[in-house]
Amino acid sequence: MSATGIGARVVRKEDHRFITGKGRYVDDINRPGQSHAYFVRSPHAHATIKSVDASEALKKPGVLAVFTGADIAADKIGGLICGWMIHSKDGSPMKAGAHPALAQGKARYVGDHVAVVIAETLAQARDGAEAVVVDYEELPPLPDMTLATAKGAAAIHAEAPDNIVYNWHLGDKAATDAAFAKAKHVTKLDIVNNRLVPNAMEPRAAIGEYDDGDGVFTLYTTSQNPHVARLVLSAFIGIAPENKLRVIAPDVGGGFGSKIFIYAEETICVWAAKKVGRPVKWTADRTEEFLAVAHGRDHLTHAELALDGDNRILGMRVSTKANLGAYLSTFASSVPTYLYAPLLSGQYNIPSIYCEVDGVYTTTAPVDAYRGAGRPEATYVVERLIEVAARERRMDPTAFREMNFVRQFPHQTPVIMMYDAGNYPLALKTAMDMHDVKTFAQRRSESERRGKLRGLGYSAYIEACGIAPSAAVGSLGAGVGLWESAEVRVNPIGTVEVLTGSHAHGQGHETTFAQVVADRLGIPIENVSIVHGDTDKVQMGMGTYGSRSGAVGISAIVKALDKVVAKGKKVASHVLEASEGDIEFKDGQFQVKGTDKKAGFGDIALQAYIAHKFNGQELEPGLKEGAFYDPTNFTFPAGVHICELEIDPSTGATEIKKWTAVDDFGNVINPMIVEGQVHGGIAQGVGQALAEQAVYDKSGQLLTASYMDYCMPRADDLPSFEIGMITTPAPSNPLGLKGCGEAGAIAAPPAVINAITDALGHEDIAMPATPQAVWRACQKRPSRLAAE
Amino acid sequence: MYAFDYIKATSLDQAAKLLSEKEEAKLLAGGHTLLPTMKQRLAAPGVLVDLSGVSDLRGIAREGDAVVIGAMTPHGEVATSAVVRAAIPSLAELASVIGDPAVRHRGTIGGSVANNDPAADYPAACLALGATIVTNKRSVAADDFFTGLFETALEDGEIVAKVSFPIPDKMGYAKFRNPASRYALVGVCVAQKGSTARVAVTGAGSNGVFRWKEAEAAFATFDPASLEKLTMSPAGINGDIHADAEYRAHLIGVMARRATAKALGKRL
Amino acid sequence: MPTLSMTVNGKPVSGEAEGRTLLVQFLRETLRLTGTHVGCDTSQCGACLVHIDGKAVKSCTTLALACAGASITTIEGLARDGKLHPMQEAFRENHGLQCGFCTPGMIMSAIDMVNRKGTDLDEQTIRHELEGNICRCTGYHNIVKSIAAGAAAMGKEGLRQAAE
């Protein structure tokens, strides 16, 4: 391994601009003649919009225009789309209501976009927005699933009269029922997966611009996938054909899923730029971000696990209600279905699984993919069930897991997935050794002497990354293919630009991708530049989410690099006067086998462009290759996290004392960056388990609309983490990569709750386990002795 | 924010004059409560009179049996003041848990007591220590100063100039933070001087900071054990998404015992 | 509109500001120093931290006009003569940042921490002192490491400068 190659802890190339304040985020950009947009948002959860009167607003200083739903309808601007078709059990398609970028006739959640005011300055736009008079007739607020699905509840969308978007299912119901019929023991749990707000530290922002000289729109946007944004804005919303719409996602300050989606605000900015003849800028303040960004999670689940007399798992039954919010966001429908139920087998041999999911409309912000997207919800179900089953059977939870682990690969689960590689017992053993589980009892006694309750919790998670192959996801209803593209441009002096359809918003692609290129081409890493985030530079791409940039994005680069080397060999065969078959490429040198005749990569690049040494009719000059890579399978990162914590029963405060994670991400390009991804994921998972929750009151107002009330994990809420890795390379891609971006957020919540319930001695606590919730749980008598 | 005129006062008299002349004027101290409120457009003063240029309002001194802190003294200076640390170390500790380091560089004691946020820390210290709030017009005992949620005895044109804290024999402050905002979910300040003990509770009262007289009476001896049998009724206690009244009432008891233990140099 | 003069990153600057102009707006919009970020509305996230007369302050909760005559340091002013500040270097070496959005505030906070607490900082102190800075990417693990390393490097730098 070289100092900068695959596997090296290379310090990030992109950091210089960030640590010197030279990062370039959307809000840092200002365009000549720029105006500012401010949205008039619904103060009601559910209301008919009887009229919008902008006459006073238009008289305010600096106000250039006010637009409403009627204006976008008049321009035939299409609604925002949901790009994954889900069919109900009865075969009927999901019942999706329209999602106009500015409300038409009805507002469906607090924060819904009713009108936009565009003015010379942001303050003037805001002044104008206050002067817009909207006549609302309030309708019943339906901020939770119980209210929305109650008999006689008002329909949020006429298309879904009972507010049910779909009744979907997966698995063999008859076989699962049969397994339960012969079970010796059944563990049952009711589970809440709390609603979260992603909270990337950079709030969303957009600048729309229109050049009426050549009719081209440009949108600067905080996107994880600018090409998908362009595709949707062109093909579905109808802003402009793709060749007349450039989308730029520059530095983006975190996404966690929330910046995948195509929202109303950027749609309006780019559309309105032509209407007002000026660039239009919008930047969310944090409260707008809370109100209108896509939220995550929000499931209510009943789950059952059937065991035989030897405590082997026979089957699992899961029934989930998933809150989808007031509109179907871009990938909302897929999250509680195909990104969820196929992971319910966990790391275990479960012969039969049946899962049914009701997707429910409520008068709340749309819910869509948030770090992990479906997989944290599935893992929470599985790992809580497993832990509780072990406790009920008075088995050591690790022995129970061991006994039921999948050990043979490939392994076909009853819920779609074919696990291709893994070593679950090794991860568990490694984690237990690292954590020094053996001495836990002593630490627990020591806590007890101080009046504290100590608990230990495990989470053995699996996830599916890459979200591929395209044909497979297409057959499940996806509206897009989930391949990735790459183009490797070798310059005449041998420096390389790699254009990728992946997008980095914290993941460090400019470093890891360059490591792969430097390693494969044998050139210095400084000679490699990674280009992403601009549809005028990169032709097409699917973006970054679902931990796919390694397994899919890098695989595309590797495929293109292979083509570059193949072409280089052709050029080298002329330069070195040997047959192409005799040319080897190694460590940056093209060499004639068995001789000392060789030429460096840079020399061959130059020769490819000079084109003097070969016939340009037989071999094209130049050295530039592109590739599209479509995976052959999902990848299956897996691992074991152990959480050890201490509860102060007099206040309910919980302190995490020790955290050990052992993950199998297959081969790793840059361990430093991978560990960083794990750290961040754990923090978000701990946040979900202990602190974070979006709360709507009965009238549908969001009570947690700032950091005063939405609890973000801070440095003193978390410990340092012990991170270990094991490696079983993924067989489905050339470098054996699996993906690491979401693992921590998937693994952490059940580890925390299993530790808390271990400390409490009973299972009666829901996420988030806030001090109040834990204190209340401490008032309840343990149902079992903690030491068991 | 709505537009306003900004005036930096150079003397207390000038500030008072501006305040009485301009009806829509408000005072700006550290700004860490006022400016966020104005950013949300929930407050719209036409004039802001900035007190940061009034040098007389800043400073810490020991005056006889009291520590006197100028209204514009930031929390960070109180937290690290040698005078405060020597005379009332627990008051320095209380100042060191307000907000975060950057907030403590800017936020001031005068702003805190004049605003009387029900979750602020200083009002608890003022009540427990029996402080005197000195304004440009008069001196007001803390017991008479904090009159309700965000309400004080301050009259129009009256400006807090300094706060005088009698030096107690012992003082302790225990705060259970709101996990999100880090304000006091419950904060209890306990102080003993001679034969009397005072217990003040912030963060919890539906009418703001208050003295817990039952606890004061329960101190047969000044130790946590004296408070053990005491329970606080949830009636009159705040409830919100972070803590309902029952939990807050329970925490008041826990924090009162911890504050007492701290005052005695123990951990509980 | 009143004209405002101050020193920013060692250079005298002036520009127009309304009463309601926040320091962060003046820095970002008037001076085009966009390294200082806005991440919340309630002075909690710390992305907007700058130093005013040597002390870390939230520039989103400070009026620009209140800073007349003050000396401001932003993230852009830390590197000297093309050489990174030891705290910047420590964040890079220890992978103390991912998306980079909270990073300028974290670095300004870290330097202020060293100014107040010294160059030998333990983990608990660092975590406690970071109460006013929120990061969503790193789980703080490597930020804590970066600050400990940066503080130690500042100590060595200080010794070196004292020796010169």
Tab-separated table of C-alpha atoms in Angstrom, chain C residues 44-151:
chain	number	residue	atom	x	y	z
C	44	GLN	CA	-26.979	27.969	19.600
C	45	CYS	CA	-25.106	26.348	16.723
C	46	GLY	CA	-21.963	28.496	16.793
C	47	ALA	CA	-21.329	28.401	13.019
C	48	CYS	CA	-21.135	32.210	13.151
C	49	LEU	CA	-18.409	32.505	15.821
C	50	VAL	CA	-15.848	35.247	15.323
C	51	HIS	CA	-13.504	36.940	17.724
C	52	ILE	CA	-14.307	40.471	18.796
C	53	ASP	CA	-11.355	42.054	20.555
C	54	GLY	CA	-9.970	38.595	21.138
C	55	LYS	CA	-13.077	36.921	22.480
C	56	ALA	CA	-15.373	34.431	20.748
C	57	VAL	CA	-18.778	35.929	20.062
C	58	LYS	CA	-21.778	34.816	18.052
C	59	SER	CA	-21.877	37.220	15.148
C	60	CYS	CA	-25.506	36.326	14.406
C	61	THR	CA	-26.480	37.847	17.752
C	62	THR	CA	-24.354	40.963	17.565
C	63	LEU	CA	-25.272	44.188	15.819
C	64	ALA	CA	-22.732	45.421	13.318
C	65	LEU	CA	-22.972	49.004	14.548
C	66	ALA	CA	-22.181	47.826	18.066
C	67	CYS	CA	-18.788	46.728	16.740
C	68	ALA	CA	-17.683	50.162	15.546
C	69	GLY	CA	-13.995	50.517	16.295
C	70	ALA	CA	-13.623	46.897	17.337
C	71	SER	CA	-11.046	44.452	16.115
C	72	ILE	CA	-12.633	41.395	14.537
C	73	THR	CA	-10.951	38.152	13.573
C	74	THR	CA	-12.715	35.716	11.287
C	75	ILE	CA	-11.674	32.317	10.003
C	76	GLU	CA	-10.163	34.049	6.963
C	77	GLY	CA	-7.778	35.941	9.233
C	78	LEU	CA	-6.163	33.025	11.040
C	79	ALA	CA	-3.563	31.934	8.524
C	80	ARG	CA	-0.556	34.220	8.422
C	81	ASP	CA	1.728	34.592	5.419
C	82	GLY	CA	0.252	31.487	3.860
C	83	LYS	CA	0.888	29.439	6.992
C	84	LEU	CA	-2.112	27.858	8.625
C	85	HIS	CA	-2.860	28.513	12.283
C	86	PRO	CA	-1.960	25.422	14.371
C	87	MET	CA	-5.654	24.894	15.147
C	88	GLN	CA	-6.544	24.874	11.437
C	89	GLU	CA	-3.737	22.429	10.808
C	90	ALA	CA	-4.937	20.212	13.667
C	91	PHE	CA	-8.457	20.039	12.264
C	92	ARG	CA	-7.067	18.873	8.931
C	93	GLU	CA	-4.612	16.387	10.399
C	94	ASN	CA	-7.220	14.831	12.684
C	95	HIS	CA	-10.130	14.798	10.225
C	96	GLY	CA	-11.983	17.222	12.466
C	97	LEU	CA	-14.392	18.226	9.732
C	98	GLN	CA	-16.609	16.634	7.142
C	99	CYS	CA	-19.028	18.989	5.367
C	100	GLY	CA	-17.069	21.966	6.664
C	101	PHE	CA	-20.058	24.146	7.489
C	102	CYS	CA	-19.629	24.250	11.268
C	103	THR	CA	-15.834	24.189	10.956
C	104	PRO	CA	-15.018	27.921	10.961
C	105	GLY	CA	-17.062	28.347	14.145
C	106	MET	CA	-15.477	25.265	15.681
C	107	ILE	CA	-11.969	26.545	14.984
C	108	MET	CA	-12.745	30.027	16.320
C	109	SER	CA	-14.299	28.437	19.397
C	110	ALA	CA	-11.299	26.158	19.870
C	111	ILE	CA	-8.816	29.029	19.778
C	112	ASP	CA	-10.915	30.973	22.266
C	113	MET	CA	-10.957	27.862	24.457
C	114	VAL	CA	-7.163	27.742	24.445
C	115	ASN	CA	-7.016	31.455	25.210
C	116	ARG	CA	-9.162	30.902	28.284
C	117	LYS	CA	-8.206	27.414	29.413
C	118	GLY	CA	-4.639	26.940	28.293
C	119	THR	CA	-2.935	24.572	25.926
C	120	ASP	CA	-3.290	21.370	27.912
C	121	LEU	CA	-6.939	20.460	27.423
C	122	ASP	CA	-8.449	17.159	28.481
C	123	GLU	CA	-11.372	15.534	26.710
C	124	GLN	CA	-13.944	16.448	29.331
C	125	THR	CA	-12.992	20.112	29.281
C	126	ILE	CA	-13.102	20.261	25.507
C	127	ARG	CA	-16.501	18.595	25.329
C	128	HIS	CA	-17.906	20.893	28.001
C	129	GLU	CA	-16.484	24.005	26.398
C	130	LEU	CA	-17.988	23.054	23.021
C	131	GLU	CA	-21.501	23.474	24.364
C	132	GLY	CA	-22.165	26.359	21.996
C	133	ASN	CA	-21.060	24.640	18.792
C	134	ILE	CA	-23.173	22.063	17.015
C	135	CYS	CA	-21.781	19.665	14.426
C	136	ARG	CA	-24.014	17.152	12.651
C	137	CYS	CA	-21.331	15.241	10.729
C	138	THR	CA	-18.477	14.178	12.965
C	139	GLY	CA	-20.105	13.015	16.194
C	140	TYR	CA	-17.495	15.401	17.716
C	141	HIS	CA	-14.986	12.545	18.145
C	142	ASN	CA	-12.392	13.971	15.790
C	143	ILE	CA	-13.217	17.570	16.678
C	144	VAL	CA	-12.256	16.779	20.278
C	145	LYS	CA	-9.051	15.149	19.063
C	146	SER	CA	-8.316	18.096	16.785
C	147	ILE	CA	-8.754	20.642	19.548
C	148	ALA	CA	-6.528	18.742	21.968
C	149	ALA	CA	-3.843	18.488	19.289
C	150	GLY	CA	-4.303	22.085	18.147
C	151	ALA	CA	-4.084	23.347	21.714
